[in-house]
CSV table of C-alpha atoms in Angstrom, one decimal:
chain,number,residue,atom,x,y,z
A,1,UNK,CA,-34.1,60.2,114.2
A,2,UNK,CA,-35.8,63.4,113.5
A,3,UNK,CA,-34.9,64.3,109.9
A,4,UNK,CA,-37.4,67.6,109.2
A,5,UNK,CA,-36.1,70.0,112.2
A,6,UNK,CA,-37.7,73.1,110.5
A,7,UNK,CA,-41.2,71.4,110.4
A,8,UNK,CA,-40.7,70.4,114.1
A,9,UNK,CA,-39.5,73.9,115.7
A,10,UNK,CA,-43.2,75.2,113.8
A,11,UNK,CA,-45.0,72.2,115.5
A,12,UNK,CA,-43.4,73.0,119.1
A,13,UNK,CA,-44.3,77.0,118.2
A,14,UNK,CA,-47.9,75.9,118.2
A,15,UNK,CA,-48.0,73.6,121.1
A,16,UNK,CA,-28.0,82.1,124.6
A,17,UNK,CA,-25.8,82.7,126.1
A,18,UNK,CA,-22.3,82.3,123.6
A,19,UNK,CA,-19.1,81.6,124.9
A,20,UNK,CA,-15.7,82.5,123.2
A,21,UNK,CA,-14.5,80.2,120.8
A,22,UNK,CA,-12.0,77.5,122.6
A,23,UNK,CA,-10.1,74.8,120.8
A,24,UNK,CA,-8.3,72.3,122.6
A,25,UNK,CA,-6.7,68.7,122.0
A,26,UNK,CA,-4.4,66.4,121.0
A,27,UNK,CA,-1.6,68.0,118.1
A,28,UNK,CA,-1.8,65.6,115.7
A,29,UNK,CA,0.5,65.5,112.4
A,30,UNK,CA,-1.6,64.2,109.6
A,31,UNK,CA,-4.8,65.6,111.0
A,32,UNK,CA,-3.4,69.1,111.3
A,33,UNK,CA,-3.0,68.6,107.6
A,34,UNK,CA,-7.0,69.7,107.2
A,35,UNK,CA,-7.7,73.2,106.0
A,36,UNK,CA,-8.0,74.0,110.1
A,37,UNK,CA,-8.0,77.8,109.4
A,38,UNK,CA,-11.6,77.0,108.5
A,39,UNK,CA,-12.8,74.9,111.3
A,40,UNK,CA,-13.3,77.1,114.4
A,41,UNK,CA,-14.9,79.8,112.1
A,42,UNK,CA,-17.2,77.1,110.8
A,43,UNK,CA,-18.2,76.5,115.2
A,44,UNK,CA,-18.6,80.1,116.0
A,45,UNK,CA,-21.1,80.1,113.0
A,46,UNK,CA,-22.5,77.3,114.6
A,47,UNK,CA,-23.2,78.7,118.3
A,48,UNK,CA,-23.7,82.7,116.6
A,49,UNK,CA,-25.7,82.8,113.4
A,50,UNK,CA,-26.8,79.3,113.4
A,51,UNK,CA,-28.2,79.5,116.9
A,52,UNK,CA,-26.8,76.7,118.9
A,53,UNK,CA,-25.3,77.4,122.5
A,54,UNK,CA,-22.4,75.5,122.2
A,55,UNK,CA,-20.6,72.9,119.3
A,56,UNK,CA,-17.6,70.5,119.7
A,57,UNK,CA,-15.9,69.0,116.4
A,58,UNK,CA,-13.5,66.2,117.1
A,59,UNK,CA,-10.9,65.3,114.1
A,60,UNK,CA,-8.8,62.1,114.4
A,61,UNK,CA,-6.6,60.1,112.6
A,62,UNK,CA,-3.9,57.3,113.3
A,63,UNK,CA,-1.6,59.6,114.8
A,64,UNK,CA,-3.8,61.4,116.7
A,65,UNK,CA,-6.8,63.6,117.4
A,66,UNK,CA,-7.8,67.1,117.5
A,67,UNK,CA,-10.7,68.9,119.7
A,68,UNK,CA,-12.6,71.9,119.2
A,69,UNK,CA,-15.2,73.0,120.8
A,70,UNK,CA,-17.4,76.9,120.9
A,71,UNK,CA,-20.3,78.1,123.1
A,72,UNK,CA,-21.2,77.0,126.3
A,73,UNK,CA,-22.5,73.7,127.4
A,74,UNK,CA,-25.3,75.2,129.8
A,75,UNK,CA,-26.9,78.3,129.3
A,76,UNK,CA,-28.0,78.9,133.0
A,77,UNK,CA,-23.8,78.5,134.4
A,78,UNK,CA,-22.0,79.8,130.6
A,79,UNK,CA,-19.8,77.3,131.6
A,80,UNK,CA,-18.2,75.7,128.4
A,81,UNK,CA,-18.7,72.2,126.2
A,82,UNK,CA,-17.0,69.5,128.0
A,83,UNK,CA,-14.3,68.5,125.4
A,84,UNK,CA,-15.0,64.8,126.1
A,85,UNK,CA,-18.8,65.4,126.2
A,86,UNK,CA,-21.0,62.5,126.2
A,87,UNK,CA,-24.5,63.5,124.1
A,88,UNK,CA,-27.4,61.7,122.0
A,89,UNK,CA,-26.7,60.3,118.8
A,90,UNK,CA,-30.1,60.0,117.1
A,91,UNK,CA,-29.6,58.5,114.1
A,92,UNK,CA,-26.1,57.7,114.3
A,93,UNK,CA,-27.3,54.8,116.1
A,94,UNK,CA,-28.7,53.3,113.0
A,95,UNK,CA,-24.9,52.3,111.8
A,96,UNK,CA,-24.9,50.4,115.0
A,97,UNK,CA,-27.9,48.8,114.8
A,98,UNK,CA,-26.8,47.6,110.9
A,99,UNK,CA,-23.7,46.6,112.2
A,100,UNK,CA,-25.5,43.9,114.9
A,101,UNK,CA,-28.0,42.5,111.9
A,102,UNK,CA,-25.0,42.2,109.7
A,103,UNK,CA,-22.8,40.4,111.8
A,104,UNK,CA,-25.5,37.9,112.2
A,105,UNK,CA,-25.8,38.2,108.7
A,106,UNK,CA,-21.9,37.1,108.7
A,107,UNK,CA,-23.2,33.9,111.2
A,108,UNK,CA,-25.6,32.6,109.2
A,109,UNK,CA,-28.2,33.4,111.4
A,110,UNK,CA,-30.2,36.4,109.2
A,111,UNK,CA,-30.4,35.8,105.2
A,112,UNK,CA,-30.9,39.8,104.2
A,113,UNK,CA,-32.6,39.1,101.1
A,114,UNK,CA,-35.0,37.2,103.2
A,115,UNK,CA,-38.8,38.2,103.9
A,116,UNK,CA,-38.4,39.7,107.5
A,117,UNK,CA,-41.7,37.5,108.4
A,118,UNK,CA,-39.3,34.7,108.6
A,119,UNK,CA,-37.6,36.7,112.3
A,120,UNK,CA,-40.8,38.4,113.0
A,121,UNK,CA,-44.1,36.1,112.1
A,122,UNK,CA,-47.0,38.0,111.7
A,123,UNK,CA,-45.7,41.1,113.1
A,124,UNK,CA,-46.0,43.4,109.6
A,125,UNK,CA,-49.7,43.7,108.7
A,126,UNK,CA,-51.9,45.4,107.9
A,127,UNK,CA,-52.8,48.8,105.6
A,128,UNK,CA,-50.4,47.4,102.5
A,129,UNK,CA,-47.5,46.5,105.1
A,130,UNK,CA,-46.5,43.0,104.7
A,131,UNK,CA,-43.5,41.4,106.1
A,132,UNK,CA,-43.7,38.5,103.7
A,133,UNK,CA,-42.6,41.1,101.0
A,134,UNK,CA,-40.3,42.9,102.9
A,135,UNK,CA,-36.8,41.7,103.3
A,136,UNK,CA,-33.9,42.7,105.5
A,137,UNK,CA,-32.0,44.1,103.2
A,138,UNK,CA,-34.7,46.7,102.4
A,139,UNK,CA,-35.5,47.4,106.2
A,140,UNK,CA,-32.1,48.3,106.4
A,141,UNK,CA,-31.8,50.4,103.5
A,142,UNK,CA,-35.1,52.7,103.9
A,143,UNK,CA,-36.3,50.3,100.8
A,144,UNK,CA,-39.5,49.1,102.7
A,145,UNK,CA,-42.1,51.2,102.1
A,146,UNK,CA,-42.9,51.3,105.7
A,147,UNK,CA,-44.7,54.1,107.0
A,148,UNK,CA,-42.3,56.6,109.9
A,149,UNK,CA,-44.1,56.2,112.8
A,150,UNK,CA,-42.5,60.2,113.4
A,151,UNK,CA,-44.8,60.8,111.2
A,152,UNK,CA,-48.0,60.2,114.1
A,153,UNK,CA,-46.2,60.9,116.9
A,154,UNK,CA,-45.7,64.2,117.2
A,155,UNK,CA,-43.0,66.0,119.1
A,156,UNK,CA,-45.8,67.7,121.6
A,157,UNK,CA,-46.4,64.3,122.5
A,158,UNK,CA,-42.9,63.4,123.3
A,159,UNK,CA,-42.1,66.8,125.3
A,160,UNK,CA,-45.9,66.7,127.0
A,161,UNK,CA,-44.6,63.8,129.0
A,162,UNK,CA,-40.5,63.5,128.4
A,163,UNK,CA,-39.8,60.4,130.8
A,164,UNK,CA,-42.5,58.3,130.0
A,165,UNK,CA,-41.7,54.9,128.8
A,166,UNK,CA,-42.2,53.9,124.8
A,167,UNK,CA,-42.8,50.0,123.6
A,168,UNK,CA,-40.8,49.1,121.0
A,169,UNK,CA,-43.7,47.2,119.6
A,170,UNK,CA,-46.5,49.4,120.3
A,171,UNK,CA,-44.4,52.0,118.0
A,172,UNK,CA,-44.3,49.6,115.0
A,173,UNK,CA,-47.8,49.4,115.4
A,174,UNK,CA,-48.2,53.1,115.7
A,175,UNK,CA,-46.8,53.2,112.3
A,176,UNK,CA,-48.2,50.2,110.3
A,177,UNK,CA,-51.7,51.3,111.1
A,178,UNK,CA,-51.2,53.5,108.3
A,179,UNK,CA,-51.2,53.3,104.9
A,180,UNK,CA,-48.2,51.8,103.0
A,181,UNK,CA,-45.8,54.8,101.2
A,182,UNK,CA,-44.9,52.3,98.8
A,183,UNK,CA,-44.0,48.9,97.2
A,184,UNK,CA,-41.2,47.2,99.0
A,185,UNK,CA,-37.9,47.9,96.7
A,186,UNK,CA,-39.6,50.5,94.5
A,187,UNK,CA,-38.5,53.5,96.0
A,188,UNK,CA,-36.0,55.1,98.9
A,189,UNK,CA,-37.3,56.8,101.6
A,190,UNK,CA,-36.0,57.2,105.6
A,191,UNK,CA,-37.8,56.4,107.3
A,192,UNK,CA,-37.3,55.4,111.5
A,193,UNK,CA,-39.9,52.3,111.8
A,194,UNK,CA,-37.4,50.3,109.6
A,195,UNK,CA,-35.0,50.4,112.5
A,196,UNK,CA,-37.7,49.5,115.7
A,197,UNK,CA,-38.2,46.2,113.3
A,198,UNK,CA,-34.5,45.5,112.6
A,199,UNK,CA,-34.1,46.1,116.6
A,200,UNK,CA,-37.0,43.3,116.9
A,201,UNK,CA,-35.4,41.3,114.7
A,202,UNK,CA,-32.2,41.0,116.8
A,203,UNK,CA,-34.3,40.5,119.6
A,204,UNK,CA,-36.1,37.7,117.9
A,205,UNK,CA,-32.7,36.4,116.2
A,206,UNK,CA,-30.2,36.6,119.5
A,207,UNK,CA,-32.8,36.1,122.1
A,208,UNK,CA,-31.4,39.5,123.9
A,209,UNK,CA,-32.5,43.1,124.0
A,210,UNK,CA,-31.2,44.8,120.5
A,211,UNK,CA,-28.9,47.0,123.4
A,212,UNK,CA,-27.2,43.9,125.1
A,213,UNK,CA,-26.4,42.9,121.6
A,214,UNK,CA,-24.7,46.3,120.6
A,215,UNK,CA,-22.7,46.5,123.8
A,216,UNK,CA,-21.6,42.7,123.6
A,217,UNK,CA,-20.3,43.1,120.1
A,218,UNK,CA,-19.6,46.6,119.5
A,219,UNK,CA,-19.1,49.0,122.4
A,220,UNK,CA,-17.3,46.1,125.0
A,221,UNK,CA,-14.4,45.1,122.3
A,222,UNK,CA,-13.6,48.3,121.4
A,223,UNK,CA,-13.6,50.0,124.6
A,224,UNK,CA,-16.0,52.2,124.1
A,225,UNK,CA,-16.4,54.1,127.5
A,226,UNK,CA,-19.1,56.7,126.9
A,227,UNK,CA,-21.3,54.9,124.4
A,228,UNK,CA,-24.5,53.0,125.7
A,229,UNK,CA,-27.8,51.7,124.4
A,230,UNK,CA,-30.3,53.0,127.2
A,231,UNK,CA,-33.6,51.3,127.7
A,232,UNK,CA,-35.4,54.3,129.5
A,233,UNK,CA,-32.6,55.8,131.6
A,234,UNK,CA,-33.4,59.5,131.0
A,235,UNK,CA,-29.7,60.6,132.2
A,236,UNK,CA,-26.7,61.5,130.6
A,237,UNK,CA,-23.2,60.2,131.6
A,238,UNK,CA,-20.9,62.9,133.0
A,239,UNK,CA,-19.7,65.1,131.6
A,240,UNK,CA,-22.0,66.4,129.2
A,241,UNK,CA,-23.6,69.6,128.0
A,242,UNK,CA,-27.1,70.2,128.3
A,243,UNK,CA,-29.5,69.8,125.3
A,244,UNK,CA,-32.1,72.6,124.1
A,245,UNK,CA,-34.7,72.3,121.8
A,246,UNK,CA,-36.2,76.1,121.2
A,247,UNK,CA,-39.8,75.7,120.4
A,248,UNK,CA,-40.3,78.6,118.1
A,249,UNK,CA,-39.1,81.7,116.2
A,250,UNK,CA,-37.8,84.2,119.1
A,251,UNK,CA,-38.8,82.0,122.2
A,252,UNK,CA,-36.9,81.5,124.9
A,253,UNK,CA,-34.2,78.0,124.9
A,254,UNK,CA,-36.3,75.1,126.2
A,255,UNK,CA,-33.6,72.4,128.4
A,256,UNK,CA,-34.6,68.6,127.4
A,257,UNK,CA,-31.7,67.1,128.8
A,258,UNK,CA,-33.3,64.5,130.6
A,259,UNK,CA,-35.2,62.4,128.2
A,260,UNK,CA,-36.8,58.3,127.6
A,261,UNK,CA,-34.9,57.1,124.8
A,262,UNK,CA,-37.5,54.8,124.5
A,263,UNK,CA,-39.3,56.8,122.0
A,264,UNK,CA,-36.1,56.5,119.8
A,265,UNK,CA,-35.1,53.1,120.7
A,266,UNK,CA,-33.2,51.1,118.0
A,267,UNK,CA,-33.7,54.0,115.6
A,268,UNK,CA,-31.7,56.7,117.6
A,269,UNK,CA,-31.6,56.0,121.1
A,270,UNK,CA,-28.4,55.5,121.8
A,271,UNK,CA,-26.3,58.0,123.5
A,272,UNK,CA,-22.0,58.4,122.6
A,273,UNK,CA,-19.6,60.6,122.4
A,274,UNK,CA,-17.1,62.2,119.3
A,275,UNK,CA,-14.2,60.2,120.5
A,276,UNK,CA,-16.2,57.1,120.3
A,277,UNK,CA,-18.1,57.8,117.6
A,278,UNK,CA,-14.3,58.3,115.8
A,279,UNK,CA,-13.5,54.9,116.7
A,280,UNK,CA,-16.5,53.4,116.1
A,281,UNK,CA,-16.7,54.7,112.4
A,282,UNK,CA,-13.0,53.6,112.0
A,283,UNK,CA,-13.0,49.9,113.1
A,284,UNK,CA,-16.5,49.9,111.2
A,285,UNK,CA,-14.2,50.9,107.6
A,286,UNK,CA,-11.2,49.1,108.9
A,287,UNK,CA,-13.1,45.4,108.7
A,288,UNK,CA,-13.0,45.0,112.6
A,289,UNK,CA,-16.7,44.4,112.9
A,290,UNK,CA,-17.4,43.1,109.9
A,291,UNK,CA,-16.2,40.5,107.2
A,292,UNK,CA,-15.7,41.7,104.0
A,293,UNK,CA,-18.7,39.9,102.7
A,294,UNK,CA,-20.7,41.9,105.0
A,295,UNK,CA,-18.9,45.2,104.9
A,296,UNK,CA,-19.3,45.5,101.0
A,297,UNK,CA,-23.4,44.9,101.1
A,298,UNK,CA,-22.9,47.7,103.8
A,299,UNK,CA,-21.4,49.5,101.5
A,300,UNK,CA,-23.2,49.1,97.9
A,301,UNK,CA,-25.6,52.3,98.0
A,302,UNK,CA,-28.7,53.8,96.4
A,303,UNK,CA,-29.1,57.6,95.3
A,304,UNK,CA,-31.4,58.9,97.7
A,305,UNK,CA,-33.0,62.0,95.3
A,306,UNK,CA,-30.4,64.5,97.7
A,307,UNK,CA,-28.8,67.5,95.3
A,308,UNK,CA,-26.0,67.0,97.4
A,309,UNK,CA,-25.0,63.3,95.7
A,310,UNK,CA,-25.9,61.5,99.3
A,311,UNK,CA,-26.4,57.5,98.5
A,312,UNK,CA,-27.2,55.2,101.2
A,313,UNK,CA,-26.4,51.7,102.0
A,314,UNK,CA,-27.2,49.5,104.6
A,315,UNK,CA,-27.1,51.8,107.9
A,316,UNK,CA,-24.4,53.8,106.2
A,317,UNK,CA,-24.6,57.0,104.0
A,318,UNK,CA,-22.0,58.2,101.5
A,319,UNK,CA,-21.5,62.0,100.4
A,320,UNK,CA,-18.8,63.4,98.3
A,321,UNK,CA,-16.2,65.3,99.5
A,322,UNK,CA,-15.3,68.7,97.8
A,323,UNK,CA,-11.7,67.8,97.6
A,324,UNK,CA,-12.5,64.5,96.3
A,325,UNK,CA,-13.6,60.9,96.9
A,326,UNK,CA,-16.3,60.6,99.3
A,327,UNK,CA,-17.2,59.7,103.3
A,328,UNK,CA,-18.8,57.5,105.1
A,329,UNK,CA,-21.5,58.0,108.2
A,330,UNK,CA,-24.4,59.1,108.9
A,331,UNK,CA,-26.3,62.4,110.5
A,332,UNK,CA,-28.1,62.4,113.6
A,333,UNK,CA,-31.5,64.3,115.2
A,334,UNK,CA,-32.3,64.1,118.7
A,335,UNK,CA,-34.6,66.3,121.4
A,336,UNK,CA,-31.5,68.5,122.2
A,337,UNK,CA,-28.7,67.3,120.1
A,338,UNK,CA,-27.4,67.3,116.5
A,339,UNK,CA,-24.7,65.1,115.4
A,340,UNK,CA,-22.6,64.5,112.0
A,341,UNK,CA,-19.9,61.8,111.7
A,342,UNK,CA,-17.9,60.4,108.7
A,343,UNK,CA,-14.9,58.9,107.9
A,344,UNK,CA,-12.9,57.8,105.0
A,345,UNK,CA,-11.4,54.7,103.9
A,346,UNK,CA,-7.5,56.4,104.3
A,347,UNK,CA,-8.6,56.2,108.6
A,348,UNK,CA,-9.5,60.2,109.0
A,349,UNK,CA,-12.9,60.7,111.2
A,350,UNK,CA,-14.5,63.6,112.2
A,351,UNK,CA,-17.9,64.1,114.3
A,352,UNK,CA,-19.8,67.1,114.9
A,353,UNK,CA,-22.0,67.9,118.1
A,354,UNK,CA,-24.5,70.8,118.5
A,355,UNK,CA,-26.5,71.0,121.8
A,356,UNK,CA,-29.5,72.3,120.0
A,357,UNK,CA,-32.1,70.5,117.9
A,358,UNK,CA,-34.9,71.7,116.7
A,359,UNK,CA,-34.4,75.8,117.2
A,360,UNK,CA,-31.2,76.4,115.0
A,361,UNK,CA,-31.2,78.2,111.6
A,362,UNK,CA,-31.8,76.9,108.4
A,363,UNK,CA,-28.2,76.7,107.7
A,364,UNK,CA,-27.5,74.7,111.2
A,365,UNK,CA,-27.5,71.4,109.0
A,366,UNK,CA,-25.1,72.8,105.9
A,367,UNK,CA,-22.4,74.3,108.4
A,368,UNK,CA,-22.3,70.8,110.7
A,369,UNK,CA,-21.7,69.0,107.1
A,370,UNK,CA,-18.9,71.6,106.1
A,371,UNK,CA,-17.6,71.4,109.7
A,372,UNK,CA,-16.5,67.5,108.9
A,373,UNK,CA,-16.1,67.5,105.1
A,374,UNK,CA,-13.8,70.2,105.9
A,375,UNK,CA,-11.8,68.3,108.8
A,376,UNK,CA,-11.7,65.3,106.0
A,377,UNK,CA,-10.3,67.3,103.7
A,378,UNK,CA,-6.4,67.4,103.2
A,379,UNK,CA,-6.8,70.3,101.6
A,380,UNK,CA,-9.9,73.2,101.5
C-alpha cells in the first residue's frame, strides 16, 4: 500500500527494545537445503541496524516448513514474535484481489481488455481520467494512468483519526479529482487507486463485497485460518505482534496496532499470516485458483524502470533470484507492518514480516528482499 516509507517517516516527523535471536519450526529436508547460515543474521539485521522490534521469516516447501523469528513482538512486555503471528499484509493483498478479477475473467464474466466503464458506468471522470479508455487489464497492471489517491491523503490524516471509517468510493474520487499521470497503456506506474476500482469492479461484477468474494474463493477452499478481508474491524486476530510506525529520526516507537483498514481496502487491507501467505502464493503458481488461460496473463510482465530487474504482471511481480531464475510475489506496506513474499515455480515460498513500517533504516527494504531470495535459494 504505502510504497515511499522514507518520504512518510519525514511527513509523520513534521506532524526498542531487541530480543535475542530465536528460530523455531518445522525441520524440513529440501527447505533446509537454503543457505540458512545466512538467514537469522539477515533478522538480527532486521530488528538491530534496520530498526524494527521484532521480524519472523517463514520458509516452506512440500516437505515442510521452517520458522524464524528475532526481536520482540511488543516493546512494552519484550515478550517475543508469535511464531504463527497474524499481521497486515498491505500490498500483498493486491495478488488477491487479481486473483478474484481473474477468476471471473476465467467465467466469462470480466473481458480484461475491456474499457472498465463497461463494470463501472460513469464512475472514471474527470481531470483526463476516463474509464472508457481504461481497461482491466491496465487497472490491474499499474498501466492506467490513474492518479494514487496516497498521494492526497496523507499519513497525518490516517493516524489523526486511526479508526475512522474510509468509503471505497469516496477514495476513488479523492484521487480522480486530480490530474491524469498519464495515457492509459503508455507508461507503468503503482499506483493504489487501480486496486479500490478493481475492488468495485467485483462488487459491480459478483454483486458482493470484493471481501466476501476473496474469502468465498480463496481463503474458504484453502483453509486459510488467519487470513481475512476486514471491512473496518480495527483488531488483529490472536496471536499477533504489535505494529509501530516511528514518526521521525530519534523519536520515540509510536503502537498503531489497532487500525480501519478501510483506508486500504482492496489495495492492502487485508490482514494474513506467513503460513498462509506460503500457501496462498503456492496454490496461486500451482494452477489451483486459476486456469492456465488466466494464470499466464497473470504472469506475462512489464519492466517496471526498477535496477533490480523487477517486472510486474497482473497483481503479481517477478524479481530475479541471485542464484538463478526468478520469483514470484509481491511486497507489502502497512501502518505497522512490512511484508515480502515470493515463491517459485519448483513449490519453495518464503514471507518476511517486520512489525515496523515507516521508522526502519534505509536498508529495512534490501534486507527483507535478501531475507526471501536467500530462503529461495538452494544455494547462497
Amino acid at each position: 500500500m504505502i510504497r515511499n516509507r522514507r518520504v512518510m517517516v519525514g511527513a509523520l516527523a513534521t506532524g526498542l527494545a531487541v530480543g535475542a535471536l530465536a528460530g523455531t519450526g518445522v525441520p524440513a529436508r529440501s527447505a533446509a537445503a537454503a543457505d540458512r547460515s545466512r538467514l537469522p543474521a539477515i533478522l538480527q539485521r532486521l530488528t538491530t541496524d534496520d530498526g524494527a522490534p521484532g521480524a519472523l521469516l517463514e520458509v516452506r516447501d512440500r516437505n515442510g516448513r521452517t520458522v524464524l523469528t528475532s526481536g520482540v513482538g511488543d516493546v512494552r512486555t519484550g515478550t517475543p514474535v508469535p511464531r504463527d503471528s497474524a499481521f497486515r499484509i498491505g500490498s500483498v493483498t493486491k495478488p488477491f484481489v487479481a486473483t478474484v478479477v481473474l477468476q471471473l475473467v476465467g467465467e466469462h464474466r470480466v473481458a480484461l481488455d475491456a474499457p472498465v466503464e463497461r463494470y463501472l458506468p460513469g464512475v472514471i471522470r474527470g481531470h483526463g481520467n476516463d474509464g472508457r479508455r481504461i481497461t482491466v487489464r491496465q487497472l490491474l497492471q499499474h498501466t492506467s494512468g490513474l492518479p494514487d489517491y496516497l498521494d492526497y491523503v496523507t499519513p497525518q490524516d490516517i493516524l489523526k483519526d486511526p479508526l475512522a471509517h474510509h468509503d471505497l468510493r469516496q477514495m476513488v474520487d479523492v484521487a480522480i479529482a486530480h490530474r491524469r499521470v498519464f495515457k492509459p497503456g503508455r507508461d507503468w506506474k503503482y499506483s493504489n487507486t487501480n486496486y479500490l476500482v478493481a475492488g468495485l469492479l467485483i462488487e459491480s461484477v459478483t454483486g458482493h463485497p470484493y471481501g466476501d468474494e476473496i474469502r468465498r474463493r480463496i481463503i474458504e477452499p484453502l483453509g486459510l485460518t488467519s487470513t481475512s478481508a476486514p471491512v473496518d474491524d480495527p483488531a488483529l486476530p490472536a496471536p499477533h505482534p504489535r505494529g509501530y510506525v516511528r514518526p521521525g529520526e530519534g523519536a520515540p516507537l509510536m503502537d498503531v496496532t489497532e487500525l480501519n483498514p478501510s483506508v486500504a481496502g482492496p489495495g492492502g487491507g487485508m490482514v494474513s499470516s506467513a503460513s498462509d501467505l506460503g500457501r496462498f502464493m503456492g496454490a496461486l503458481l500451482d494452477g489451483r485458483l486459476l486456469r492456465p488461460a488466466e494464470l499466464r496473463e497473470m504472469m506475462r510482465t512489464r519492466p517496471t524502470g526498477n535496477a533490480d530487474g523487477r517486472a510486474y504482471g497482473l497483481g503479481l511481480e517477478s524479481r530475479p533470484l541471485p542464484c538463478g531464475g526468478l520469483y514470484w510475489g509481491h511486497t507489502g506496506d502497512m501502518l505497522g507492518f512490512e511484508t515480502v513474499t515470493g515463491a517459485t515455480a519448483g513449490g519453495r515460498q518464503a514471507t518476511v514480516m517486520v512489525n515496523l513500517d515507516p521508522g526502519g533504516s534505509d536498508a529495512q527494504d534490501a534486507d527483507m528482499e535478501t531475507a526471501v531470495q536467500t530462503a529461495l535459494c538452494d544455494a547462497p
